[in-house]
């Protein structure tokens, strides 16, 4: 795993960035001679959207988060999230089970939506990010990495792990307050899922998209 | 840092896919500079992003008419998804009840689940409505500048709508967990109904509508 060493350039240096031109993607304002100090976000003076981030970021940490996410993924979707025991019987539900049951009830549309937003796209995002980071580190498969990163960006907002998490919490809260003696509790899957959500959100938020694009651009030019 | 007009005036366009700023042919830019309240044409095959290879458009293609179409469709689906029941709950010895989204929320509040009821009502009624009305507002403001002149506010509104959109999936997820838990419970069953499909479609439509619109149109010079 030599390509993970700092000498391979996976870590950004802590310098002020000088940019000859910056165009705001939100309002199309164009700025000349922009300098962004280290650990600062540049806001567009016209529309107040963040247009450039010179933040602390490291592709190594990103890599670690992505691998953790991939390891947690399958336990998180197959292990029971919530268990209830009415009349002394233990019943539990996992993400995959929810999808299967909706499908059986004749709602393939809803089942597919949950399948994509809570399972496929989060997994796809972790996988593509793993591929892109590996590709940057190894300086190979650069064209595929570039195309995959395009898809990563397109599907970004369709990953809804944190929304699902809130849904689980609401359900538990509701079952807990019901007069029926359900005795609801978190399953092992819940804690794995919570960890997966934190890791995935952290990976997504801490990823410096502009920096990855720059790296990919340099790679393709080589 | 110095503002030097819009990127379009300087014959530059950021790629929609990767953000790389590309030079665009000068005469094209001049033609389109003052035509911002109509849909801006794009080069069909002449210009590709030097970095990611995707087509570069000055503005997203047909953004205004496409977003209008999706918003109007969204209003229709919004009505459908709230008129038809989202779930049927069958309890042993008590028969079955079908509930719409708002009906379900009212039941939750009746049963004393104020917080959950409020969150679900917000996620599945208020947020979709805010998204649709907000987009319609922005589109009207782009068409009629006198309608709303605070462009910075419109831009912030757009970014807020984009950010909050995914949380309206909450209802679908709660329903999924409910259905699988209660189904197995034996004492009662919860079955999804047609309203839930409509609601899922509504979430997809509104998210695509937000992505189809181009916030830069808010700032373009109007004729």
Tab-separated table of C-alpha atoms in Angstrom:
chain	number	residue	atom	x	y	z
A	1	UNK	CA	0.000	0.000	0.000
A	2	UNK	CA	2.868	2.312	-0.738
A	3	UNK	CA	0.685	4.632	-2.724
A	4	UNK	CA	-0.966	5.766	0.492
A	5	UNK	CA	2.142	7.493	1.757
A	6	UNK	CA	2.208	11.263	1.964
A	7	UNK	CA	4.976	11.414	-0.611
A	8	UNK	CA	2.503	10.190	-3.220
A	9	UNK	CA	0.802	13.551	-2.760
A	10	UNK	CA	-2.483	12.416	-1.249
A	11	UNK	CA	-2.297	15.196	1.297
A	12	UNK	CA	-2.988	18.830	0.493
A	13	UNK	CA	-0.473	21.419	1.555
A	14	UNK	CA	-1.560	24.204	3.887
A	15	UNK	CA	-1.110	27.224	1.701
A	16	UNK	CA	-3.072	30.241	0.573
A	17	UNK	CA	-4.570	29.482	-2.825
A	18	UNK	CA	-4.104	32.091	-5.532
A	19	UNK	CA	-6.651	31.822	-8.299
A	20	UNK	CA	-6.513	33.939	-11.470
A	21	UNK	CA	-10.263	33.517	-12.062
A	22	UNK	CA	-13.203	32.163	-10.093
A	23	UNK	CA	-16.691	31.912	-11.563
A	24	UNK	CA	-19.569	31.572	-9.124
A	25	UNK	CA	-21.613	28.510	-10.067
A	26	UNK	CA	-24.692	29.960	-8.407
A	27	UNK	CA	-24.927	33.436	-9.916
A	28	UNK	CA	-22.331	33.426	-12.721
A	29	UNK	CA	-20.327	36.325	-11.254
A	30	UNK	CA	-16.704	36.266	-12.375
A	31	UNK	CA	-13.880	37.334	-10.070
A	32	UNK	CA	-10.243	38.075	-10.854
A	33	UNK	CA	-7.161	37.672	-8.672
A	34	UNK	CA	-8.726	35.718	-5.868
A	35	UNK	CA	-6.715	34.551	-2.886
A	36	UNK	CA	-8.224	32.180	-0.357
A	37	UNK	CA	-6.287	31.722	2.910
A	38	UNK	CA	-5.869	28.252	4.318
A	39	UNK	CA	-8.924	26.837	6.132
A	40	UNK	CA	-11.206	29.503	4.707
A	41	UNK	CA	-14.351	29.267	2.626
A	42	UNK	CA	-14.766	31.868	-0.064
A	43	UNK	CA	-18.287	33.255	-0.289
A	44	UNK	CA	-19.529	34.983	-3.410
A	45	UNK	CA	-19.964	38.652	-2.438
A	46	UNK	CA	-22.898	38.912	-4.808
A	47	UNK	CA	-25.099	35.918	-3.930
A	48	UNK	CA	-23.436	34.758	-0.678
A	49	UNK	CA	-23.033	31.144	-1.772
A	50	UNK	CA	-19.813	29.296	-0.945
A	51	UNK	CA	-17.817	29.148	-4.168
A	52	UNK	CA	-14.386	27.930	-3.135
A	53	UNK	CA	-13.081	26.032	-0.149
A	54	UNK	CA	-9.469	25.969	0.878
A	55	UNK	CA	-10.074	23.594	3.739
A	56	UNK	CA	-8.061	21.072	5.553
A	57	UNK	CA	-8.566	17.845	3.704
A	58	UNK	CA	-6.666	14.697	3.102
A	59	UNK	CA	-7.405	11.945	0.671
A	60	UNK	CA	-5.829	9.501	3.122
A	61	UNK	CA	-8.457	10.233	5.738
A	62	UNK	CA	-11.077	10.014	3.019
A	63	UNK	CA	-9.708	6.628	2.050
A	64	UNK	CA	-9.886	5.412	5.640
A	65	UNK	CA	-13.501	6.573	5.951
A	66	UNK	CA	-14.505	4.895	2.700
A	67	UNK	CA	-12.952	1.560	3.655
A	68	UNK	CA	-14.641	1.707	7.066
A	69	UNK	CA	-17.936	2.442	5.334
A	70	UNK	CA	-17.549	-0.510	2.969
A	71	UNK	CA	-16.805	-2.860	5.873
A	72	UNK	CA	-19.843	-1.663	7.818
A	73	UNK	CA	-22.178	-1.708	4.847
A	74	UNK	CA	-23.468	-5.283	4.659
A	75	UNK	CA	-23.953	-5.802	8.410
A	76	UNK	CA	-25.801	-2.481	8.482
A	77	UNK	CA	-28.389	-3.417	5.887
A	78	UNK	CA	-28.903	-7.092	6.838
A	79	UNK	CA	-28.742	-7.051	10.641
A	80	UNK	CA	-31.971	-6.161	12.501
A	81	UNK	CA	-32.353	-2.425	13.156
A	82	UNK	CA	-35.315	-2.639	15.481
A	83	UNK	CA	-36.718	-5.553	17.447
A	84	UNK	CA	-40.096	-5.849	19.126
A	85	UNK	CA	-41.488	-8.662	21.218
A	86	UNK	CA	-45.266	-8.642	21.463
A	87	UNK	CA	-46.684	-11.726	23.207
A	88	UNK	CA	-43.199	-12.905	24.065
A	89	UNK	CA	-42.170	-13.487	20.455
A	90	UNK	CA	-39.106	-11.741	19.037
A	91	UNK	CA	-39.600	-9.888	15.782
A	92	UNK	CA	-37.036	-7.728	14.082
A	93	UNK	CA	-36.735	-5.643	10.952
A	94	UNK	CA	-33.762	-4.772	8.781
A	95	UNK	CA	-33.503	-2.395	5.839
A	96	UNK	CA	-33.497	-5.212	3.306
A	97	UNK	CA	-36.529	-6.799	4.967
A	98	UNK	CA	-38.468	-3.563	4.664
A	99	UNK	CA	-37.774	-3.452	0.943
A	100	UNK	CA	-38.830	-7.084	0.470
A	101	UNK	CA	-42.076	-6.583	2.372
A	102	UNK	CA	-43.077	-3.498	0.421
A	103	UNK	CA	-42.382	-5.425	-2.758
A	104	UNK	CA	-44.567	-8.296	-1.588
A	105	UNK	CA	-47.379	-5.907	-0.704
A	106	UNK	CA	-47.452	-4.881	-4.348
A	107	UNK	CA	-45.642	-1.538	-4.235
A	108	UNK	CA	-42.569	-2.041	-6.382
A	109	UNK	CA	-42.286	1.725	-6.872
A	110	UNK	CA	-41.877	2.475	-3.168
A	111	UNK	CA	-39.720	-0.613	-2.644
A	112	UNK	CA	-37.409	0.472	-5.466
A	113	UNK	CA	-37.147	3.990	-4.051
A	114	UNK	CA	-36.065	2.695	-0.651
A	115	UNK	CA	-33.743	0.180	-2.321
A	116	UNK	CA	-32.023	2.968	-4.238
A	117	UNK	CA	-31.922	5.767	-1.674
A	118	UNK	CA	-31.027	3.667	1.365
A	119	UNK	CA	-29.011	0.801	-0.141
A	120	UNK	CA	-27.793	1.058	-3.743
A	121	UNK	CA	-26.726	4.679	-3.977
A	122	UNK	CA	-24.939	4.879	-0.610
A	123	UNK	CA	-23.066	1.686	-1.547
A	124	UNK	CA	-22.338	2.960	-5.042
A	125	UNK	CA	-20.988	6.211	-3.598
A	126	UNK	CA	-18.615	4.400	-1.247
A	127	UNK	CA	-17.479	2.087	-4.030
A	128	UNK	CA	-16.863	4.843	-6.588
A	129	UNK	CA	-15.029	6.965	-4.055
A	130	UNK	CA	-12.843	3.968	-3.205
A	131	UNK	CA	-12.114	3.474	-6.889
A	132	UNK	CA	-11.416	7.158	-7.556
A	133	UNK	CA	-9.091	7.529	-4.560
A	134	UNK	CA	-7.254	4.319	-5.457
A	135	UNK	CA	-6.931	5.508	-9.014
A	136	UNK	CA	-5.451	8.848	-7.898
A	137	UNK	CA	-3.027	7.014	-5.634
A	138	UNK	CA	-1.943	4.443	-8.233
A	139	UNK	CA	-2.107	6.793	-11.225
A	140	UNK	CA	-3.998	4.155	-13.188
A	141	UNK	CA	-7.515	3.753	-14.641
A	142	UNK	CA	-7.755	7.526	-14.835
A	143	UNK	CA	-10.470	7.710	-17.515
A	144	UNK	CA	-12.778	5.339	-15.644
A	145	UNK	CA	-12.077	7.190	-12.409
A	146	UNK	CA	-13.093	10.458	-14.041
A	147	UNK	CA	-16.334	9.003	-15.384
A	148	UNK	CA	-17.157	7.335	-12.090
A	149	UNK	CA	-16.577	10.579	-10.224
A	150	UNK	CA	-19.045	12.277	-12.565
A	151	UNK	CA	-21.635	9.696	-11.495
A	152	UNK	CA	-20.662	10.126	-7.868
A	153	UNK	CA	-21.502	13.800	-8.155
A	154	UNK	CA	-24.740	13.209	-10.025
A	155	UNK	CA	-26.079	10.715	-7.497
A	156	UNK	CA	-24.727	12.548	-4.461
A	157	UNK	CA	-27.974	13.946	-3.093
A	158	UNK	CA	-29.912	10.703	-3.652
A	159	UNK	CA	-28.101	8.939	-0.844
A	160	UNK	CA	-30.419	9.252	2.143
A	161	UNK	CA	-28.886	7.294	4.996
A	162	UNK	CA	-29.396	10.099	7.495
A	163	UNK	CA	-33.055	10.463	6.545
A	164	UNK	CA	-33.528	6.722	7.068
A	165	UNK	CA	-31.839	7.062	10.432
A	166	UNK	CA	-34.357	9.677	11.526
A	167	UNK	CA	-37.132	7.349	10.323
A	168	UNK	CA	-35.841	4.516	12.528
A	169	UNK	CA	-35.670	6.822	15.534
A	170	UNK	CA	-39.237	8.035	14.983
A	171	UNK	CA	-40.498	4.434	14.723
A	172	UNK	CA	-38.790	3.351	17.922
A	173	UNK	CA	-40.144	6.394	19.727
A	174	UNK	CA	-43.647	5.715	18.476
A	175	UNK	CA	-43.641	1.992	19.330
A	176	UNK	CA	-42.219	2.779	22.739
A	177	UNK	CA	-45.110	5.059	23.587
A	178	UNK	CA	-47.842	2.692	22.406
A	179	UNK	CA	-50.047	0.979	24.944
A	180	UNK	CA	-49.484	-2.426	23.330
A	181	UNK	CA	-46.648	-4.092	25.175
A	182	UNK	CA	-44.220	-4.219	22.269
A	183	UNK	CA	-40.995	-3.727	24.208
A	184	UNK	CA	-39.156	-2.183	21.241
A	185	UNK	CA	-35.379	-1.970	21.325
A	186	UNK	CA	-32.485	-1.254	19.029
A	187	UNK	CA	-30.974	-4.271	17.321
A	188	UNK	CA	-27.276	-4.738	16.648
A	189	UNK	CA	-27.916	-3.511	13.104
A	190	UNK	CA	-28.966	-0.145	14.462
A	191	UNK	CA	-25.558	0.592	15.951
A	192	UNK	CA	-23.764	-0.619	12.830
A	193	UNK	CA	-26.120	1.464	10.721
A	194	UNK	CA	-25.534	4.518	12.923
A	195	UNK	CA	-21.782	4.083	12.492
A	196	UNK	CA	-22.182	3.629	8.732
A	197	UNK	CA	-24.276	6.769	8.500
A	198	UNK	CA	-21.713	8.816	10.434
A	199	UNK	CA	-18.847	7.510	8.316
A	200	UNK	CA	-20.707	8.018	5.035
A	201	UNK	CA	-21.832	11.534	5.907
A	202	UNK	CA	-18.361	12.437	7.151
A	203	UNK	CA	-16.777	11.086	3.958
A	204	UNK	CA	-19.274	13.002	1.846
A	205	UNK	CA	-18.933	16.282	3.745
A	206	UNK	CA	-15.158	16.266	4.138
A	207	UNK	CA	-14.539	15.403	0.493
A	208	UNK	CA	-13.084	18.415	-1.295
A	209	UNK	CA	-14.715	17.978	-4.681
A	210	UNK	CA	-12.758	20.732	-6.410
A	211	UNK	CA	-9.501	19.217	-5.202
A	212	UNK	CA	-10.411	15.742	-6.467
A	213	UNK	CA	-11.273	17.258	-9.851
A	214	UNK	CA	-7.903	19.013	-9.949
A	215	UNK	CA	-6.109	15.786	-9.157
A	216	UNK	CA	-8.065	13.876	-11.784
A	217	UNK	CA	-7.357	16.595	-14.334
A	218	UNK	CA	-3.623	16.431	-13.642
A	219	UNK	CA	-3.727	12.627	-13.899
A	220	UNK	CA	-5.510	12.596	-17.234
A	221	UNK	CA	-3.027	15.127	-18.642
A	222	UNK	CA	-0.068	12.925	-17.698
B	1	UNK	CA	-10.606	40.048	-5.548
B	2	UNK	CA	-12.397	42.023	-8.163
B	3	UNK	CA	-15.785	41.496	-9.777
B	4	UNK	CA	-15.493	41.641	-13.556
B	5	UNK	CA	-19.075	41.074	-14.657
B	6	UNK	CA	-20.636	37.743	-15.350
B	7	UNK	CA	-18.720	34.803	-16.700
B	8	UNK	CA	-21.030	34.806	-19.701
B	9	UNK	CA	-20.089	38.386	-20.631
B	10	UNK	CA	-16.438	37.363	-20.566
B	11	UNK	CA	-17.199	34.399	-22.826
B	12	UNK	CA	-16.613	31.848	-20.083
B	13	UNK	CA	-18.908	29.084	-18.873
B	14	UNK	CA	-18.404	26.689	-15.963
B	15	UNK	CA	-19.111	23.057	-16.876
B	16	UNK	CA	-22.354	21.841	-15.260
B	17	UNK	CA	-20.810	18.511	-14.428
B	18	UNK	CA	-17.381	19.267	-13.010
B	19	UNK	CA	-17.244	23.039	-12.587
B	20	UNK	CA	-14.262	23.598	-14.869
B	21	UNK	CA	-14.499	27.035	-16.451
B	22	UNK	CA	-14.305	26.751	-20.234
B	23	UNK	CA	-13.841	29.402	-22.906
B	24	UNK	CA	-16.794	29.685	-25.213
B	25	UNK	CA	-16.781	31.179	-28.746
B	26	UNK	CA	-17.058	34.972	-28.463
B	27	UNK	CA	-19.826	35.615	-30.967
B	28	UNK	CA	-21.969	32.981	-29.323
B	29	UNK	CA	-21.552	34.709	-26.012
B	30	UNK	CA	-22.415	38.093	-27.458
B	31	UNK	CA	-25.583	36.754	-29.030
B	32	UNK	CA	-26.764	35.235	-25.839
B	33	UNK	CA	-25.730	37.939	-23.448
B	34	UNK	CA	-28.971	39.829	-23.509
B	35	UNK	CA	-31.305	36.937	-24.093
B	36	UNK	CA	-31.485	35.617	-20.608
B	37	UNK	CA	-35.183	35.697	-19.962
B	38	UNK	CA	-35.733	33.255	-22.767
B	39	UNK	CA	-34.177	29.838	-22.747
B	40	UNK	CA	-30.593	30.071	-23.811
B	41	UNK	CA	-29.600	27.825	-26.689
B	42	UNK	CA	-26.577	25.638	-26.335
B	43	UNK	CA	-24.038	24.349	-28.784
B	44	UNK	CA	-25.021	20.919	-29.785
B	45	UNK	CA	-21.718	19.295	-30.504
B	46	UNK	CA	-19.152	22.008	-30.813
B	47	UNK	CA	-18.010	22.452	-27.244
B	48	UNK	CA	-16.928	19.904	-24.707
B	49	UNK	CA	-15.479	20.414	-21.277
B	50	UNK	CA	-11.683	20.201	-21.445
B	51	UNK	CA	-11.638	18.294	-18.166
B	52	UNK	CA	-14.551	15.874	-18.034
B	53	UNK	CA	-15.480	15.772	-21.704
B	54	UNK	CA	-19.164	16.524	-21.159
B	55	UNK	CA	-20.976	19.122	-23.243
B	56	UNK	CA	-20.658	22.645	-21.932
B	57	UNK	CA	-23.838	24.696	-21.860
B	58	UNK	CA	-23.947	28.352	-20.913
B	59	UNK	CA	-27.108	27.598	-18.960
B	60	UNK	CA	-28.836	24.307	-18.355
B	61	UNK	CA	-30.800	23.348	-21.463
B	62	UNK	CA	-34.417	24.571	-21.492
B	63	UNK	CA	-34.185	25.039	-17.745
B	64	UNK	CA	-37.232	27.267	-17.396
B	65	UNK	CA	-39.756	25.283	-19.416
B	66	UNK	CA	-38.555	21.951	-18.039
B	67	UNK	CA	-38.759	23.165	-14.447
B	68	UNK	CA	-42.230	24.629	-15.051
B	69	UNK	CA	-43.399	21.304	-16.463
B	70	UNK	CA	-42.058	19.381	-13.468
B	71	UNK	CA	-43.462	21.873	-10.962
B	72	UNK	CA	-46.955	21.714	-12.479
B	73	UNK	CA	-46.773	17.928	-12.596
B	74	UNK	CA	-45.589	18.047	-8.995
B	75	UNK	CA	-48.665	20.002	-7.887
B	76	UNK	CA	-50.895	17.360	-9.492
B	77	UNK	CA	-49.055	14.474	-7.865
B	78	UNK	CA	-49.037	16.361	-4.552
B	79	UNK	CA	-52.844	16.427	-4.573
B	80	UNK	CA	-53.064	12.749	-5.558
B	81	UNK	CA	-50.613	11.660	-2.873
B	82	UNK	CA	-52.580	13.431	-0.156
B	83	UNK	CA	-56.055	12.403	-1.324
B	84	UNK	CA	-55.399	8.666	-1.500
B	85	UNK	CA	-54.504	6.605	1.580
B	86	UNK	CA	-50.847	5.771	2.191
B	87	UNK	CA	-51.452	2.829	4.488
B	88	UNK	CA	-54.063	0.422	5.768
B	89	UNK	CA	-53.776	-0.789	9.316
B	90	UNK	CA	-55.555	-3.989	10.295
B	91	UNK	CA	-55.832	-4.803	13.967
B	92	UNK	CA	-57.001	-8.126	15.307
B	93	UNK	CA	-60.723	-7.901	16.029
B	94	UNK	CA	-60.969	-4.220	15.090
B	95	UNK	CA	-61.197	-4.341	11.319
B	96	UNK	CA	-58.994	-2.228	9.089
B	97	UNK	CA	-58.545	1.520	8.702
B	98	UNK	CA	-56.997	3.334	5.746
B	99	UNK	CA	-55.157	6.545	6.416
B	100	UNK	CA	-53.989	9.405	4.257
B	101	UNK	CA	-50.760	11.159	5.239
B	102	UNK	CA	-52.558	13.977	7.029
B	103	UNK	CA	-55.047	11.515	8.551
B	104	UNK	CA	-52.156	9.457	9.902
B	105	UNK	CA	-50.547	12.559	11.360
B	106	UNK	CA	-53.835	13.513	13.068
B	107	UNK	CA	-54.104	10.015	14.541
B	108	UNK	CA	-50.557	10.287	15.863
B	109	UNK	CA	-51.374	13.626	17.472
B	110	UNK	CA	-54.599	12.199	18.930
B	111	UNK	CA	-52.594	9.378	20.457
B	112	UNK	CA	-50.273	11.916	22.053
B	113	UNK	CA	-47.317	11.643	19.676
B	114	UNK	CA	-47.009	15.380	19.122
B	115	UNK	CA	-43.363	15.441	18.140
B	116	UNK	CA	-43.538	12.577	15.658
B	117	UNK	CA	-46.760	13.936	14.173
B	118	UNK	CA	-45.230	17.368	13.722
B	119	UNK	CA	-42.033	16.018	12.127
B	120	UNK	CA	-43.949	13.783	9.719
B	121	UNK	CA	-46.379	16.570	8.839
B	122	UNK	CA	-43.470	18.877	8.161
B	123	UNK	CA	-41.550	16.333	6.091
B	124	UNK	CA	-44.429	15.086	3.977
B	125	UNK	CA	-46.732	18.080	3.673
B	126	UNK	CA	-44.880	21.329	4.344
B	127	UNK	CA	-41.555	20.507	2.645
B	128	UNK	CA	-43.015	19.325	-0.703
B	129	UNK	CA	-45.312	22.352	-0.696
B	130	UNK	CA	-42.431	24.723	0.092
B	131	UNK	CA	-40.436	23.164	-2.739
B	132	UNK	CA	-43.185	23.466	-5.329
B	133	UNK	CA	-44.345	26.958	-4.316
B	134	UNK	CA	-40.758	28.154	-3.928
B	135	UNK	CA	-39.761	26.945	-7.384
B	136	UNK	CA	-42.904	28.485	-8.898
B	137	UNK	CA	-42.047	31.751	-7.112
B	138	UNK	CA	-38.482	31.726	-8.458
B	139	UNK	CA	-39.676	30.910	-11.988
B	140	UNK	CA	-42.196	33.763	-11.872
B	141	UNK	CA	-39.496	36.109	-10.596
B	142	UNK	CA	-37.210	35.141	-13.497
B	143	UNK	CA	-40.016	35.758	-15.981
B	144	UNK	CA	-41.352	38.951	-14.380
B	145	UNK	CA	-38.538	40.873	-12.671
B	146	UNK	CA	-41.023	43.167	-10.949
B	147	UNK	CA	-42.576	40.154	-9.206
B	148	UNK	CA	-39.677	39.758	-6.827
B	149	UNK	CA	-36.566	41.848	-7.149
B	150	UNK	CA	-34.430	40.558	-4.306
B	151	UNK	CA	-32.173	38.239	-6.256
B	152	UNK	CA	-29.979	37.344	-3.333
B	153	UNK	CA	-33.053	36.171	-1.436
B	154	UNK	CA	-34.195	34.131	-4.444
B	155	UNK	CA	-30.788	32.488	-4.697
B	156	UNK	CA	-30.798	31.616	-1.013
B	157	UNK	CA	-34.298	30.264	-1.349
B	158	UNK	CA	-33.180	28.020	-4.202
B	159	UNK	CA	-30.257	26.661	-2.187
B	160	UNK	CA	-32.544	26.090	0.808
B	161	UNK	CA	-35.046	24.169	-1.353
B	162	UNK	CA	-32.223	22.081	-2.760
B	163	UNK	CA	-30.885	21.289	0.697
B	164	UNK	CA	-34.171	20.428	2.379
B	165	UNK	CA	-35.582	18.314	-0.460
B	166	UNK	CA	-34.264	14.923	0.538
B	167	UNK	CA	-35.881	15.031	3.984
B	168	UNK	CA	-39.345	14.571	2.538
B	169	UNK	CA	-38.426	10.904	1.973
B	170	UNK	CA	-38.859	10.462	5.726
B	171	UNK	CA	-42.485	9.403	5.399
B	172	UNK	CA	-41.650	6.598	2.966
B	173	UNK	CA	-38.885	5.282	5.225
B	174	UNK	CA	-41.081	5.336	8.340
B	175	UNK	CA	-43.773	3.467	6.420
B	176	UNK	CA	-41.249	0.837	5.314
B	177	UNK	CA	-40.042	0.151	8.849
B	178	UNK	CA	-43.602	0.117	10.185
B	179	UNK	CA	-44.791	-2.264	7.505
B	180	UNK	CA	-42.009	-4.754	8.115
B	181	UNK	CA	-42.235	-4.635	11.912
B	182	UNK	CA	-45.980	-4.725	12.339
B	183	UNK	CA	-46.456	-7.272	9.559
B	184	UNK	CA	-44.299	-9.685	11.486
B	185	UNK	CA	-45.914	-8.780	14.773
B	186	UNK	CA	-49.011	-10.842	14.115
B	187	UNK	CA	-51.297	-8.660	16.253
B	188	UNK	CA	-51.768	-6.179	13.472
B	189	UNK	CA	-50.615	-5.534	9.925
B	190	UNK	CA	-49.681	-2.329	8.176
B	191	UNK	CA	-49.955	-2.353	4.397
B	192	UNK	CA	-48.737	0.340	2.064
B	193	UNK	CA	-51.376	1.840	-0.238
B	194	UNK	CA	-51.369	3.644	-3.561
B	195	UNK	CA	-50.823	7.060	-1.940
B	196	UNK	CA	-47.344	5.989	-0.890
B	197	UNK	CA	-46.343	5.301	-4.495
B	198	UNK	CA	-47.690	8.708	-5.484
B	199	UNK	CA	-45.746	10.315	-2.664
B	200	UNK	CA	-42.546	8.558	-3.714
B	201	UNK	CA	-43.043	9.831	-7.256
B	202	UNK	CA	-43.644	13.322	-5.864
B	203	UNK	CA	-40.293	13.277	-4.054
B	204	UNK	CA	-38.520	12.175	-7.248
B	205	UNK	CA	-40.280	14.816	-9.361
B	206	UNK	CA	-39.470	17.666	-6.977
B	207	UNK	CA	-35.814	16.657	-6.636
B	208	UNK	CA	-35.434	16.487	-10.421
B	209	UNK	CA	-37.256	19.817	-10.774
B	210	UNK	CA	-34.750	21.476	-8.442
B	211	UNK	CA	-31.845	19.949	-10.357
B	212	UNK	CA	-33.256	21.036	-13.734
B	213	UNK	CA	-33.419	24.700	-12.790
B	214	UNK	CA	-30.345	26.859	-13.240
B	215	UNK	CA	-29.926	29.407	-10.409
B	216	UNK	CA	-27.793	31.624	-12.649
B	217	UNK	CA	-30.945	32.552	-14.569
B	218	UNK	CA	-31.974	34.533	-11.474
B	219	UNK	CA	-28.986	36.834	-11.994
B	220	UNK	CA	-28.988	37.144	-15.767
B	221	UNK	CA	-29.781	40.502	-17.289
B	222	UNK	CA	-33.392	40.761	-18.228
B	223	UNK	CA	-34.609	42.151	-21.506
